[in-house]
mmCIF file of C-alpha atoms and ligand atoms in Angstrom:
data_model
loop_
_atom_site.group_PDB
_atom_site.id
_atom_site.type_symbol
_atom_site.label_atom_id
_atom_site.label_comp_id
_atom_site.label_asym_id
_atom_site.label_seq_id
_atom_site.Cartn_x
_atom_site.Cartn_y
_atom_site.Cartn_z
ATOM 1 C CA UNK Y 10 146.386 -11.665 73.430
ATOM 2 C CA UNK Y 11 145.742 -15.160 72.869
ATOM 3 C CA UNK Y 12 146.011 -17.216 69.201
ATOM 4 C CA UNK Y 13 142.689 -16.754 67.307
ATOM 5 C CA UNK Y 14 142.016 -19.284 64.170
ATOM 6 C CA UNK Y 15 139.646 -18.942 62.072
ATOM 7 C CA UNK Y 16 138.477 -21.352 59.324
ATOM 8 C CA UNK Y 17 136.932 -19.638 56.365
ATOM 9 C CA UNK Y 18 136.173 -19.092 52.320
ATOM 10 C CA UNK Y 19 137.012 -16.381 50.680
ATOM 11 C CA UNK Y 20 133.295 -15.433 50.019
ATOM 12 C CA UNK Y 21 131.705 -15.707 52.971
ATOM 13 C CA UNK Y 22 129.705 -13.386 54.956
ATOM 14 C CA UNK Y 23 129.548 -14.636 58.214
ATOM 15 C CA UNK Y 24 133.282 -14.673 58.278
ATOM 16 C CA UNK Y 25 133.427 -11.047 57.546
ATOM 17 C CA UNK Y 26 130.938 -10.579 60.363
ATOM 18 C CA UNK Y 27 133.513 -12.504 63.057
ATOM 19 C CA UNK Y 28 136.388 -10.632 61.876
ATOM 20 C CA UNK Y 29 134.607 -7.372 62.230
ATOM 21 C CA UNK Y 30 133.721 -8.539 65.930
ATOM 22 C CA UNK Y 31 136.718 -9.688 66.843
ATOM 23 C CA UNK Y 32 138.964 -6.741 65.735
ATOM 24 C CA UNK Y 33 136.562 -4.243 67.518
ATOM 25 C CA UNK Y 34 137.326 -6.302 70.740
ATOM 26 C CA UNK Y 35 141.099 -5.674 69.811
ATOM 27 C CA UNK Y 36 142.356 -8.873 68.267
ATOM 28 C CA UNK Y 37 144.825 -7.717 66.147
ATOM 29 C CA UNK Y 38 145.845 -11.219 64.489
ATOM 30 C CA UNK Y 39 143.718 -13.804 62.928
ATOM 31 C CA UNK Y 40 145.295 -16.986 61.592
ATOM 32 C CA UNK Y 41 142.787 -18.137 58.825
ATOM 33 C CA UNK Y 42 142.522 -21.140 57.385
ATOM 34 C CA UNK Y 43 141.245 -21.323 53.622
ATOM 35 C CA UNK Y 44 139.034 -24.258 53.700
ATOM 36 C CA UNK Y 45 137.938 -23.474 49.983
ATOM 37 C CA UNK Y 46 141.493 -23.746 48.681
ATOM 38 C CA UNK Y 47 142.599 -26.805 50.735
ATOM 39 C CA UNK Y 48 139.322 -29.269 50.573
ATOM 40 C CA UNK Y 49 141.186 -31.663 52.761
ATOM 41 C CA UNK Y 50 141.361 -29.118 55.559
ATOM 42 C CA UNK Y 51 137.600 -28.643 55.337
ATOM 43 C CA UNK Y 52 137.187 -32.606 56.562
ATOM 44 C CA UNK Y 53 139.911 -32.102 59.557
ATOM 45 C CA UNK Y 54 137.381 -28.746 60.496
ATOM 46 C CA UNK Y 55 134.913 -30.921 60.263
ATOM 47 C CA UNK Y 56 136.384 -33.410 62.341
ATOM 48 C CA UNK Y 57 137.865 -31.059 65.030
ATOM 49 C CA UNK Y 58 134.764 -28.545 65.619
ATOM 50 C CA UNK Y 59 131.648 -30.867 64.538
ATOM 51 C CA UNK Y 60 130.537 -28.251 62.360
ATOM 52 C CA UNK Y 61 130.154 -28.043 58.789
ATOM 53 C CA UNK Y 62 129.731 -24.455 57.768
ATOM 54 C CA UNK Y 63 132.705 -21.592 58.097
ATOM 55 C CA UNK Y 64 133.877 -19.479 60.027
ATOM 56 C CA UNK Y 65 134.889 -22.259 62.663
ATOM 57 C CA UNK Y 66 136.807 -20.285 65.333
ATOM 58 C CA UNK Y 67 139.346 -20.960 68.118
ATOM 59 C CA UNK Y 68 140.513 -18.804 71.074
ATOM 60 C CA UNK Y 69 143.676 -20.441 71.587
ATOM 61 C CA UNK Y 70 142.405 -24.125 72.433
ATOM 62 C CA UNK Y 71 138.792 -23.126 73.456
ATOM 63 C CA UNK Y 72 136.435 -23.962 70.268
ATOM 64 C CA UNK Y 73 134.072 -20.616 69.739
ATOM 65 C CA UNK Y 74 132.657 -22.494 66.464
ATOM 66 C CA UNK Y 75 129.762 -20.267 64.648
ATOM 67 C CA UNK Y 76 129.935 -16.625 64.640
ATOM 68 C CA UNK Y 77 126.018 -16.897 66.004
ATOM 69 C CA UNK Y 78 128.311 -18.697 68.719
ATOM 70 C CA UNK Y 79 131.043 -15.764 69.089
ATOM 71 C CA UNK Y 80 127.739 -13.300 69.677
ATOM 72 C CA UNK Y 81 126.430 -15.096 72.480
ATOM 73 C CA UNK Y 82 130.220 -15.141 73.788
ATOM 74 C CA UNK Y 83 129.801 -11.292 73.355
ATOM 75 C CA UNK Y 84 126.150 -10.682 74.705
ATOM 76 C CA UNK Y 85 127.046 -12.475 77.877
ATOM 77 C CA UNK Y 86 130.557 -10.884 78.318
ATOM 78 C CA UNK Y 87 132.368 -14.292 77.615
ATOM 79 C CA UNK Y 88 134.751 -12.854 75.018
ATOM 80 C CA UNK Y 89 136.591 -10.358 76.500
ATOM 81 C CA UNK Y 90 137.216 -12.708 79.257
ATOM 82 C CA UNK Y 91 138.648 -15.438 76.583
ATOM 83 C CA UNK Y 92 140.702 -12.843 74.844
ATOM 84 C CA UNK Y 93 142.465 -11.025 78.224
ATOM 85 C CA UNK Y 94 143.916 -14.955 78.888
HETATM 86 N N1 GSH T 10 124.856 -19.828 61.626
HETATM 87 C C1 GSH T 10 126.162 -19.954 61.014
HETATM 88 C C2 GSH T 10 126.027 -19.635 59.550
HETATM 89 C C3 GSH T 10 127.319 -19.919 58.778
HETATM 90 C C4 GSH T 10 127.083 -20.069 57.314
HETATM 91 O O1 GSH T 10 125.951 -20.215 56.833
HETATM 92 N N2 GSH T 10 128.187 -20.029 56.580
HETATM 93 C C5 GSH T 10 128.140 -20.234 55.166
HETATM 94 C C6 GSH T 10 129.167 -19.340 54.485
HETATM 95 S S1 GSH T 10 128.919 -17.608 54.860
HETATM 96 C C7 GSH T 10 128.521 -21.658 54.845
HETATM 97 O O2 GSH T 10 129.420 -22.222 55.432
HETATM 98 N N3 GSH T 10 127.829 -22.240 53.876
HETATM 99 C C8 GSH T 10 128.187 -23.549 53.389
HETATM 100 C C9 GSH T 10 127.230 -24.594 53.807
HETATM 101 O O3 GSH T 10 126.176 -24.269 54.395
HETATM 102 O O4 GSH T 10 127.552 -25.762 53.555
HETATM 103 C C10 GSH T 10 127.155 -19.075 61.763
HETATM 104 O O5 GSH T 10 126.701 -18.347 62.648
HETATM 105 O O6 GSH T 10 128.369 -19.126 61.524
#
């Protein structure tokens, strides 16, 4: 299974939403970075994905981004082909 990130806030819906998806596809870890708590980490998101809101999300090095992003992966049957890798 590969390494799944996730950049988040504690209140956040849409985070909830992606970590719902992804642990009904099977991922059983999700490292997740607290971008409320550490301000400075929400610039280096910034910088790394381009995008400003949370969840952020990596398959190992391939950038998912949005969870509207991770639901296209799964309506077109990308994400179950980036977590078998
Ligand atoms: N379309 C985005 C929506 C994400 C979103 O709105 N996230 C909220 C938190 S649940 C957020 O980051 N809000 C802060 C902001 O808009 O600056 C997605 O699919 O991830």
């Amino acid at each position: 299974m590969p390494k799944v990130l996730m950049y988040c806030t504690a209140v956040c819906p849409y985070c909830v939403l992606a970590e719902r998806l992804l642990r009904a596809r099977g991922v059983t870890e999700i490292e997740k970075i607290r971008v409320d708590l550490q301000p400075e980490l929400r610039l280096k998101m910034m910088e790394m994905t381009g995008g400003r809101t949370v969840p952020q999300i990596y398959i190992d090095t391939h950038l998912v981004g949005t969870y509207d992003n991770l639901v296209k992966l799964e309506n077109n049957g990308e994400l179950n082909r980036l977590l078998q890798n």
